[in-house]
Amino acid sequence: MLRRSPPERETPRPDRMDSGAVERRAMRFPPLDRSVRAARDFVVETLAQWGRADHADNVRLCVSELVSNALLHGSSGGGHVLVHVELHATRLRLEVHDTGHGTPAERSPEETADNGRGLLLVSALADRWGVEARQGPGKCVWATFHHIHLS
């Protein structure tokens, strides 16, 4: 299995969302089970509108895992989840914001476990991922996908 080094706590860097984005979209989702599918559809539709559907499968799976984690572990007090997607000249950045205080980390689940593999999948599919503090309560879990070239 492809293993990447665990994400380090990030401070804003050049691949931060506000550094030269070509396109950006964001949407809030309520703390409901159906929000995972709605967030996934939102991101896939956004990629299609931007002509970047060639990367949709990996991004779709990552948004599903990150939003699921946010709803299960990060939406304290019934807070909404914000999904933000930004397209840069050579990369896509996906962010999932929630109001929780915990810090997500990769686990090593038992073979028979039904869960605990979400961040392992994100780590395998995204070029980088990490966690950032945000203004106000909660955190932002992000993933970037490189080698995305505009037509």
Tab-separated table of N, CA and C in Angstrom:
chain	number	residue	atom	x	y	z
A	1	MET	N	0.838	-1.175	0.000
A	1	MET	CA	0.000	0.000	0.000
A	1	MET	C	0.884	1.240	0.000
A	2	LEU	N	0.523	2.220	-0.777
A	2	LEU	CA	1.247	3.472	-0.837
A	2	LEU	C	1.094	4.215	0.480
A	3	ARG	N	2.190	4.568	1.104
A	3	ARG	CA	2.164	5.314	2.375
A	3	ARG	C	2.863	6.642	2.169
A	4	ARG	N	2.270	7.679	2.636
A	4	ARG	CA	2.899	8.997	2.635
A	4	ARG	C	3.189	9.358	4.078
A	5	SER	N	4.120	10.245	4.243
A	5	SER	CA	4.409	10.659	5.604
A	5	SER	C	3.187	11.356	6.178
A	6	PRO	N	2.980	11.249	7.498
A	6	PRO	CA	1.806	11.876	8.100
A	6	PRO	C	1.853	13.385	7.885
A	7	PRO	N	0.688	13.995	7.819
A	7	PRO	CA	0.672	15.433	7.589
A	7	PRO	C	1.228	16.174	8.794
A	8	GLU	N	1.944	17.222	8.491
A	8	GLU	CA	2.417	18.063	9.572
A	8	GLU	C	1.431	19.186	9.773
A	9	ARG	N	1.418	19.759	10.970
A	9	ARG	CA	0.562	20.927	11.179
A	9	ARG	C	1.103	22.022	10.280
A	10	GLU	N	0.210	22.587	9.517
A	10	GLU	CA	0.629	23.531	8.502
A	10	GLU	C	0.454	24.977	8.977
A	11	THR	N	1.381	25.787	8.563
A	11	THR	CA	1.197	27.221	8.638
A	11	THR	C	0.965	27.649	7.198
A	12	PRO	N	0.336	28.783	6.962
A	12	PRO	CA	0.059	29.160	5.582
A	12	PRO	C	1.325	29.107	4.723
A	13	ARG	N	1.196	28.508	3.550
A	13	ARG	CA	2.307	28.318	2.635
A	13	ARG	C	1.899	28.828	1.256
A	14	PRO	N	2.838	28.728	0.295
A	14	PRO	CA	2.499	29.190	-1.051
A	14	PRO	C	1.319	28.457	-1.675
A	15	ASP	N	1.039	27.194	-1.291
A	15	ASP	CA	-0.114	26.524	-1.891
A	15	ASP	C	-1.391	26.787	-1.117
A	16	ARG	N	-1.365	27.756	-0.235
A	16	ARG	CA	-2.542	28.184	0.513
A	16	ARG	C	-3.589	28.697	-0.456
A	17	MET	N	-4.845	28.611	-0.104
A	17	MET	CA	-5.937	28.890	-1.029
A	17	MET	C	-5.931	30.280	-1.645
A	18	ASP	N	-5.431	31.273	-0.953
A	18	ASP	CA	-5.543	32.627	-1.471
A	18	ASP	C	-4.376	33.014	-2.372
A	19	SER	N	-3.587	32.069	-2.858
A	19	SER	CA	-2.411	32.400	-3.660
A	19	SER	C	-2.648	32.110	-5.142
A	20	GLY	N	-3.320	33.015	-5.821
A	20	GLY	CA	-3.428	32.948	-7.258
A	20	GLY	C	-4.410	31.946	-7.821
A	21	ALA	N	-5.513	31.746	-7.183
A	21	ALA	CA	-6.503	30.802	-7.700
A	21	ALA	C	-7.088	31.314	-9.006
A	22	VAL	N	-7.331	30.375	-9.913
A	22	VAL	CA	-7.967	30.686	-11.175
A	22	VAL	C	-9.484	30.633	-11.005
A	23	GLU	N	-9.964	29.630	-10.269
A	23	GLU	CA	-11.387	29.439	-9.999
A	23	GLU	C	-11.553	29.038	-8.544
A	24	ARG	N	-12.710	29.363	-7.963
A	24	ARG	CA	-13.010	28.918	-6.598
A	24	ARG	C	-14.511	28.838	-6.403
A	25	ARG	N	-14.902	27.850	-5.592
A	25	ARG	CA	-16.318	27.683	-5.218
A	25	ARG	C	-16.378	27.119	-3.817
A	26	ALA	N	-17.428	27.477	-3.096
A	26	ALA	CA	-17.623	26.953	-1.748
A	26	ALA	C	-19.111	26.736	-1.512
A	27	MET	N	-19.415	25.768	-0.640
A	27	MET	CA	-20.797	25.515	-0.268
A	27	MET	C	-20.833	24.946	1.145
A	28	ARG	N	-21.840	25.373	1.909
A	28	ARG	CA	-22.069	24.846	3.260
A	28	ARG	C	-23.063	23.707	3.201
A	29	PHE	N	-22.838	22.723	4.079
A	29	PHE	CA	-23.715	21.564	4.148
A	29	PHE	C	-24.138	21.339	5.593
A	30	PRO	N	-25.426	21.005	5.808
A	30	PRO	CA	-25.909	20.768	7.171
A	30	PRO	C	-25.373	19.441	7.715
A	31	PRO	N	-25.396	19.271	9.026
A	31	PRO	CA	-24.885	18.035	9.650
A	31	PRO	C	-25.860	16.861	9.487
A	32	LEU	N	-26.036	16.435	8.244
A	32	LEU	CA	-26.940	15.339	7.912
A	32	LEU	C	-26.186	14.297	7.089
A	33	ASP	N	-26.587	13.044	7.206
A	33	ASP	CA	-25.932	11.978	6.444
A	33	ASP	C	-25.936	12.257	4.951
A	34	ARG	N	-27.019	12.792	4.437
A	34	ARG	CA	-27.114	13.024	2.994
A	34	ARG	C	-26.161	14.122	2.511
A	35	SER	N	-25.558	14.855	3.429
A	35	SER	CA	-24.623	15.914	3.042
A	35	SER	C	-23.346	15.366	2.423
A	36	VAL	N	-22.979	14.136	2.753
A	36	VAL	CA	-21.779	13.544	2.147
A	36	VAL	C	-21.984	13.448	0.635
A	37	ARG	N	-23.118	12.891	0.244
A	37	ARG	CA	-23.399	12.771	-1.192
A	37	ARG	C	-23.545	14.144	-1.838
A	38	ALA	N	-24.220	15.060	-1.169
A	38	ALA	CA	-24.407	16.403	-1.720
A	38	ALA	C	-23.067	17.115	-1.913
A	39	ALA	N	-22.154	16.967	-0.957
A	39	ALA	CA	-20.829	17.587	-1.074
A	39	ALA	C	-20.046	16.953	-2.219
A	40	ARG	N	-20.124	15.651	-2.321
A	40	ARG	CA	-19.441	14.933	-3.406
A	40	ARG	C	-19.988	15.406	-4.758
A	41	ASP	N	-21.303	15.506	-4.883
A	41	ASP	CA	-21.916	15.970	-6.132
A	41	ASP	C	-21.508	17.409	-6.448
A	42	PHE	N	-21.464	18.251	-5.429
A	42	PHE	CA	-21.045	19.650	-5.595
A	42	PHE	C	-19.630	19.732	-6.175
A	43	VAL	N	-18.721	18.958	-5.621
A	43	VAL	CA	-17.328	19.010	-6.079
A	43	VAL	C	-17.198	18.433	-7.488
A	44	VAL	N	-17.843	17.321	-7.759
A	44	VAL	CA	-17.768	16.711	-9.092
A	44	VAL	C	-18.373	17.642	-10.146
A	45	GLU	N	-19.499	18.266	-9.819
A	45	GLU	CA	-20.113	19.229	-10.733
A	45	GLU	C	-19.190	20.419	-10.969
A	46	THR	N	-18.544	20.884	-9.909
A	46	THR	CA	-17.607	21.994	-10.034
A	46	THR	C	-16.454	21.628	-10.952
A	47	LEU	N	-15.879	20.443	-10.768
A	47	LEU	CA	-14.781	20.010	-11.633
A	47	LEU	C	-15.230	19.915	-13.091
A	48	ALA	N	-16.436	19.415	-13.313
A	48	ALA	CA	-16.957	19.321	-14.678
A	48	ALA	C	-17.112	20.710	-15.296
A	49	GLN	N	-17.622	21.667	-14.514
A	49	GLN	CA	-17.785	23.032	-15.014
A	49	GLN	C	-16.440	23.651	-15.363
A	50	TRP	N	-15.409	23.278	-14.608
A	50	TRP	CA	-14.072	23.807	-14.856
A	50	TRP	C	-13.307	23.010	-15.912
A	51	GLY	N	-13.938	21.979	-16.458
A	51	GLY	CA	-13.259	21.151	-17.452
A	51	GLY	C	-12.173	20.278	-16.863
A	52	ARG	N	-12.323	19.909	-15.596
A	52	ARG	CA	-11.301	19.114	-14.905
A	52	ARG	C	-11.875	17.784	-14.429
A	53	ALA	N	-12.825	17.237	-15.140
A	53	ALA	CA	-13.458	15.983	-14.743
A	53	ALA	C	-12.496	14.798	-14.790
A	54	ASP	N	-11.352	14.955	-15.458
A	54	ASP	CA	-10.380	13.868	-15.532
A	54	ASP	C	-9.810	13.505	-14.160
A	55	HIS	N	-9.934	14.357	-13.185
A	55	HIS	CA	-9.427	14.089	-11.834
A	55	HIS	C	-10.555	13.812	-10.845
A	56	ALA	N	-11.754	13.661	-11.347
A	56	ALA	CA	-12.920	13.597	-10.469
A	56	ALA	C	-12.943	12.370	-9.562
A	57	ASP	N	-12.488	11.223	-10.017
A	57	ASP	CA	-12.605	10.016	-9.194
A	57	ASP	C	-11.830	10.123	-7.882
A	58	ASN	N	-10.576	10.538	-7.946
A	58	ASN	CA	-9.773	10.669	-6.719
A	58	ASN	C	-10.315	11.767	-5.819
A	59	VAL	N	-10.690	12.878	-6.409
A	59	VAL	CA	-11.217	13.995	-5.624
A	59	VAL	C	-12.552	13.599	-4.998
A	60	ARG	N	-13.399	12.904	-5.745
A	60	ARG	CA	-14.707	12.455	-5.245
A	60	ARG	C	-14.531	11.596	-3.998
A	61	LEU	N	-13.625	10.652	-4.059
A	61	LEU	CA	-13.401	9.778	-2.908
A	61	LEU	C	-12.853	10.567	-1.717
A	62	CYS	N	-11.943	11.483	-1.973
A	62	CYS	CA	-11.380	12.278	-0.872
A	62	CYS	C	-12.428	13.182	-0.233
A	63	VAL	N	-13.273	13.824	-1.035
A	63	VAL	CA	-14.294	14.684	-0.439
A	63	VAL	C	-15.265	13.849	0.385
A	64	SER	N	-15.588	12.645	-0.090
A	64	SER	CA	-16.473	11.769	0.686
A	64	SER	C	-15.874	11.457	2.047
A	65	GLU	N	-14.608	11.102	2.064
A	65	GLU	CA	-13.948	10.753	3.325
A	65	GLU	C	-13.814	11.954	4.248
A	66	LEU	N	-13.413	13.098	3.715
A	66	LEU	CA	-13.214	14.278	4.562
A	66	LEU	C	-14.536	14.814	5.113
A	67	VAL	N	-15.570	14.827	4.300
A	67	VAL	CA	-16.868	15.303	4.791
A	67	VAL	C	-17.447	14.303	5.787
A	68	SER	N	-17.307	13.013	5.520
A	68	SER	CA	-17.770	12.002	6.490
A	68	SER	C	-17.087	12.200	7.831
A	69	ASN	N	-15.771	12.383	7.813
A	69	ASN	CA	-15.035	12.620	9.059
A	69	ASN	C	-15.516	13.884	9.759
A	70	ALA	N	-15.718	14.939	8.980
A	70	ALA	CA	-16.170	16.197	9.578
A	70	ALA	C	-17.539	16.030	10.238
A	71	LEU	N	-18.432	15.305	9.584
A	71	LEU	CA	-19.768	15.112	10.147
A	71	LEU	C	-19.742	14.186	11.364
A	72	LEU	N	-18.912	13.167	11.330
A	72	LEU	CA	-18.844	12.215	12.450
A	72	LEU	C	-18.086	12.763	13.651
A	73	HIS	N	-17.001	13.465	13.381
A	73	HIS	CA	-16.093	13.840	14.467
A	73	HIS	C	-15.927	15.343	14.661
A	74	GLY	N	-16.292	16.144	13.668
A	74	GLY	CA	-15.945	17.553	13.741
A	74	GLY	C	-17.079	18.537	13.799
A	75	SER	N	-18.296	18.091	13.689
A	75	SER	CA	-19.418	19.032	13.707
A	75	SER	C	-20.020	19.105	15.096
A	76	SER	N	-19.272	19.665	16.002
A	76	SER	CA	-19.768	19.783	17.375
A	76	SER	C	-20.947	20.742	17.414
A	77	GLY	N	-21.929	20.392	18.193
A	77	GLY	CA	-23.089	21.252	18.349
A	77	GLY	C	-23.929	21.390	17.094
A	78	GLY	N	-23.810	20.410	16.174
A	78	GLY	CA	-24.636	20.458	14.971
A	78	GLY	C	-24.193	21.484	13.949
A	79	GLY	N	-22.929	21.891	14.000
A	79	GLY	CA	-22.444	22.888	13.057
A	79	GLY	C	-22.389	22.379	11.631
A	80	HIS	N	-22.483	23.302	10.716
A	80	HIS	CA	-22.396	22.986	9.300
A	80	HIS	C	-20.952	22.659	8.915
A	81	VAL	N	-20.813	22.054	7.761
A	81	VAL	CA	-19.510	21.761	7.175
A	81	VAL	C	-19.398	22.610	5.916
A	82	LEU	N	-18.266	23.267	5.750
A	82	LEU	CA	-18.015	24.084	4.567
A	82	LEU	C	-17.031	23.339	3.673
A	83	VAL	N	-17.384	23.180	2.409
A	83	VAL	CA	-16.494	22.572	1.420
A	83	VAL	C	-16.080	23.680	0.462
A	84	HIS	N	-14.769	23.830	0.312
A	84	HIS	CA	-14.200	24.888	-0.517
A	84	HIS	C	-13.255	24.222	-1.513
A	85	VAL	N	-13.408	24.562	-2.782
A	85	VAL	CA	-12.574	24.001	-3.843
A	85	VAL	C	-11.935	25.155	-4.594
A	86	GLU	N	-10.629	25.044	-4.817
A	86	GLU	CA	-9.928	26.064	-5.579
A	86	GLU	C	-9.047	25.424	-6.626
A	87	LEU	N	-9.114	25.982	-7.828
A	87	LEU	CA	-8.290	25.527	-8.935
A	87	LEU	C	-7.206	26.558	-9.167
A	88	HIS	N	-5.982	26.100	-9.145
A	88	HIS	CA	-4.820	26.928	-9.449
A	88	HIS	C	-4.261	26.454	-10.784
A	89	ALA	N	-3.233	27.088	-11.279
A	89	ALA	CA	-2.687	26.736	-12.588
A	89	ALA	C	-2.259	25.270	-12.662
A	90	THR	N	-1.714	24.725	-11.592
A	90	THR	CA	-1.201	23.348	-11.655
A	90	THR	C	-1.701	22.460	-10.534
A	91	ARG	N	-2.685	22.900	-9.786
A	91	ARG	CA	-3.181	22.064	-8.693
A	91	ARG	C	-4.612	22.445	-8.323
A	92	LEU	N	-5.237	21.496	-7.664
A	92	LEU	CA	-6.560	21.692	-7.107
A	92	LEU	C	-6.426	21.564	-5.598
A	93	ARG	N	-7.068	22.445	-4.875
A	93	ARG	CA	-7.063	22.371	-3.418
A	93	ARG	C	-8.501	22.193	-2.943
A	94	LEU	N	-8.693	21.170	-2.134
A	94	LEU	CA	-9.982	20.859	-1.543
A	94	LEU	C	-9.869	21.118	-0.055
A	95	GLU	N	-10.811	21.864	0.502
A	95	GLU	CA	-10.825	22.116	1.941
A	95	GLU	C	-12.180	21.720	2.503
A	96	VAL	N	-12.164	21.129	3.698
A	96	VAL	CA	-13.379	20.830	4.438
A	96	VAL	C	-13.218	21.456	5.815
A	97	HIS	N	-14.085	22.415	6.112
A	97	HIS	CA	-14.048	23.141	7.381
A	97	HIS	C	-15.144	22.605	8.295
A	98	ASP	N	-14.816	22.435	9.576
A	98	ASP	CA	-15.835	22.038	10.544
A	98	ASP	C	-15.597	22.782	11.844
A	99	THR	N	-16.482	22.601	12.800
A	99	THR	CA	-16.398	23.339	14.060
A	99	THR	C	-15.783	22.522	15.191
A	100	GLY	N	-15.294	21.337	14.898
A	100	GLY	CA	-14.728	20.464	15.925
A	100	GLY	C	-13.333	20.871	16.348
A	101	HIS	N	-12.941	20.369	17.504
A	101	HIS	CA	-11.642	20.733	18.062
A	101	HIS	C	-10.591	19.647	17.901
A	102	GLY	N	-10.984	18.425	17.619
A	102	GLY	CA	-10.026	17.336	17.490
A	102	GLY	C	-9.167	17.491	16.244
A	103	THR	N	-8.032	16.803	16.238
A	103	THR	CA	-7.142	16.807	15.089
A	103	THR	C	-7.167	15.437	14.436
A	104	PRO	N	-7.584	15.352	13.183
A	104	PRO	CA	-7.627	14.056	12.518
A	104	PRO	C	-6.223	13.505	12.299
A	105	ALA	N	-6.117	12.190	12.351
A	105	ALA	CA	-4.840	11.520	12.121
A	105	ALA	C	-5.107	10.167	11.483
A	106	GLU	N	-4.150	9.724	10.683
A	106	GLU	CA	-4.261	8.390	10.089
A	106	GLU	C	-4.238	7.351	11.196
A	107	ARG	N	-5.011	6.297	11.008
A	107	ARG	CA	-5.046	5.185	11.957
A	107	ARG	C	-4.501	3.933	11.285
A	108	SER	N	-4.282	2.928	12.085
A	108	SER	CA	-3.917	1.603	11.591
A	108	SER	C	-4.992	0.632	12.068
A	109	PRO	N	-6.119	0.595	11.362
A	109	PRO	CA	-7.229	-0.240	11.828
A	109	PRO	C	-6.936	-1.731	11.648
A	110	GLU	N	-7.594	-2.537	12.451
A	110	GLU	CA	-7.524	-3.987	12.291
A	110	GLU	C	-8.100	-4.356	10.921
A	111	GLU	N	-7.668	-5.475	10.373
A	111	GLU	CA	-8.165	-5.903	9.066
A	111	GLU	C	-9.676	-6.058	9.035
A	112	THR	N	-10.254	-6.457	10.147
A	112	THR	CA	-11.701	-6.701	10.187
A	112	THR	C	-12.509	-5.466	10.577
A	113	ALA	N	-11.839	-4.349	10.843
A	113	ALA	CA	-12.541	-3.127	11.254
A	113	ALA	C	-13.376	-2.575	10.099
A	114	ASP	N	-14.535	-2.021	10.439
A	114	ASP	CA	-15.431	-1.444	9.443
A	114	ASP	C	-15.110	0.011	9.131
A	115	ASN	N	-14.249	0.627	9.903
A	115	ASN	CA	-13.929	2.033	9.666
A	115	ASN	C	-12.482	2.305	10.047
A	116	GLY	N	-12.080	3.574	9.929
A	116	GLY	CA	-10.734	3.975	10.313
A	116	GLY	C	-9.748	4.067	9.158
A	117	ARG	N	-10.235	3.955	7.923
A	117	ARG	CA	-9.338	3.977	6.771
A	117	ARG	C	-9.451	5.249	5.925
A	118	GLY	N	-10.312	6.172	6.309
A	118	GLY	CA	-10.575	7.355	5.496
A	118	GLY	C	-9.348	8.177	5.191
A	119	LEU	N	-8.563	8.501	6.205
A	119	LEU	CA	-7.386	9.331	5.959
A	119	LEU	C	-6.269	8.546	5.279
A	120	LEU	N	-6.270	7.238	5.421
A	120	LEU	CA	-5.328	6.425	4.644
A	120	LEU	C	-5.640	6.554	3.157
A	121	LEU	N	-6.924	6.547	2.818
A	121	LEU	CA	-7.328	6.738	1.425
A	121	LEU	C	-6.956	8.137	0.926
A	122	VAL	N	-7.240	9.140	1.727
A	122	VAL	CA	-6.896	10.508	1.339
A	122	VAL	C	-5.393	10.618	1.127
A	123	SER	N	-4.615	10.039	2.013
A	123	SER	CA	-3.162	10.075	1.901
A	123	SER	C	-2.671	9.390	0.632
A	124	ALA	N	-3.337	8.315	0.247
A	124	ALA	CA	-2.933	7.578	-0.953
A	124	ALA	C	-3.348	8.292	-2.242
A	125	LEU	N	-4.447	9.023	-2.223
A	125	LEU	CA	-4.983	9.620	-3.444
A	125	LEU	C	-4.550	11.059	-3.679
A	126	ALA	N	-4.389	11.828	-2.607
A	126	ALA	CA	-4.000	13.237	-2.738
A	126	ALA	C	-2.475	13.351	-2.727
A	127	ASP	N	-1.967	14.419	-3.314
A	127	ASP	CA	-0.524	14.646	-3.269
A	127	ASP	C	-0.070	15.092	-1.888
A	128	ARG	N	-0.903	15.857	-1.219
A	128	ARG	CA	-0.624	16.290	0.161
A	128	ARG	C	-1.948	16.479	0.862
A	129	TRP	N	-1.927	16.375	2.161
A	129	TRP	CA	-3.095	16.742	2.957
A	129	TRP	C	-2.601	17.222	4.304
A	130	GLY	N	-3.438	17.959	4.980
A	130	GLY	CA	-3.043	18.472	6.282
A	130	GLY	C	-4.228	19.085	7.006
A	131	VAL	N	-3.911	19.648	8.153
A	131	VAL	CA	-4.919	20.261	9.013
A	131	VAL	C	-4.425	21.646	9.382
A	132	GLU	N	-5.299	22.619	9.327
A	132	GLU	CA	-4.968	23.985	9.716
A	132	GLU	C	-6.003	24.509	10.693
A	133	ALA	N	-5.549	25.335	11.601
A	133	ALA	CA	-6.480	26.066	12.453
A	133	ALA	C	-7.176	27.096	11.576
A	134	ARG	N	-8.310	27.558	12.014
A	134	ARG	CA	-9.011	28.604	11.284
A	134	ARG	C	-9.474	29.659	12.262
A	135	GLN	N	-9.833	30.799	11.750
A	135	GLN	CA	-10.359	31.824	12.632
A	135	GLN	C	-11.697	31.342	13.139
A	136	GLY	N	-11.930	31.512	14.424
A	136	GLY	CA	-13.161	31.017	15.018
A	136	GLY	C	-12.983	29.559	15.407
A	137	PRO	N	-14.069	28.912	15.758
A	137	PRO	CA	-13.959	27.523	16.214
A	137	PRO	C	-13.687	26.571	15.055
A	138	GLY	N	-13.023	25.487	15.369
A	138	GLY	CA	-12.875	24.419	14.397
A	138	GLY	C	-11.550	24.399	13.673
A	139	LYS	N	-11.573	23.695	12.562
A	139	LYS	CA	-10.362	23.453	11.791
A	139	LYS	C	-10.710	23.305	10.324
A	140	CYS	N	-9.672	23.266	9.524
A	140	CYS	CA	-9.774	23.026	8.095
A	140	CYS	C	-8.886	21.826	7.779
A	141	VAL	N	-9.468	20.806	7.161
A	141	VAL	CA	-8.688	19.673	6.668
A	141	VAL	C	-8.641	19.838	5.157
A	142	TRP	N	-7.437	19.817	4.593
A	142	TRP	CA	-7.277	20.098	3.172
A	142	TRP	C	-6.521	18.970	2.478
A	143	ALA	N	-6.711	18.925	1.177
A	143	ALA	CA	-5.967	17.992	0.325
A	143	ALA	C	-5.673	18.714	-0.982
A	144	THR	N	-4.487	18.474	-1.532
A	144	THR	CA	-4.148	19.057	-2.824
A	144	THR	C	-3.849	17.944	-3.823
A	145	PHE	N	-4.175	18.251	-5.059
A	145	PHE	CA	-3.974	17.342	-6.178
A	145	PHE	C	-3.185	18.111	-7.227
A	146	HIS	N	-1.962	17.682	-7.488
A	146	HIS	CA	-1.069	18.402	-8.398
A	146	HIS	C	-1.166	17.872	-9.817
A	147	HIS	N	-0.478	18.558	-10.689
A	147	HIS	CA	-0.406	18.188	-12.104
A	147	HIS	C	-1.752	18.327	-12.801
A	148	ILE	N	-2.519	19.287	-12.354
A	148	ILE	CA	-3.763	19.621	-13.031
A	148	ILE	C	-3.438	20.792	-13.941
A	149	HIS	N	-3.597	20.604	-15.223
A	149	HIS	CA	-3.250	21.652	-16.191
A	149	HIS	C	-4.508	22.164	-16.848
A	150	LEU	N	-4.584	23.454	-16.986
A	150	LEU	CA	-5.730	24.063	-17.643
A	150	LEU	C	-5.633	23.849	-19.139
A	151	SER	N	-6.770	23.655	-19.764
A	151	SER	CA	-6.804	23.444	-21.216
A	151	SER	C	-6.553	24.738	-21.937
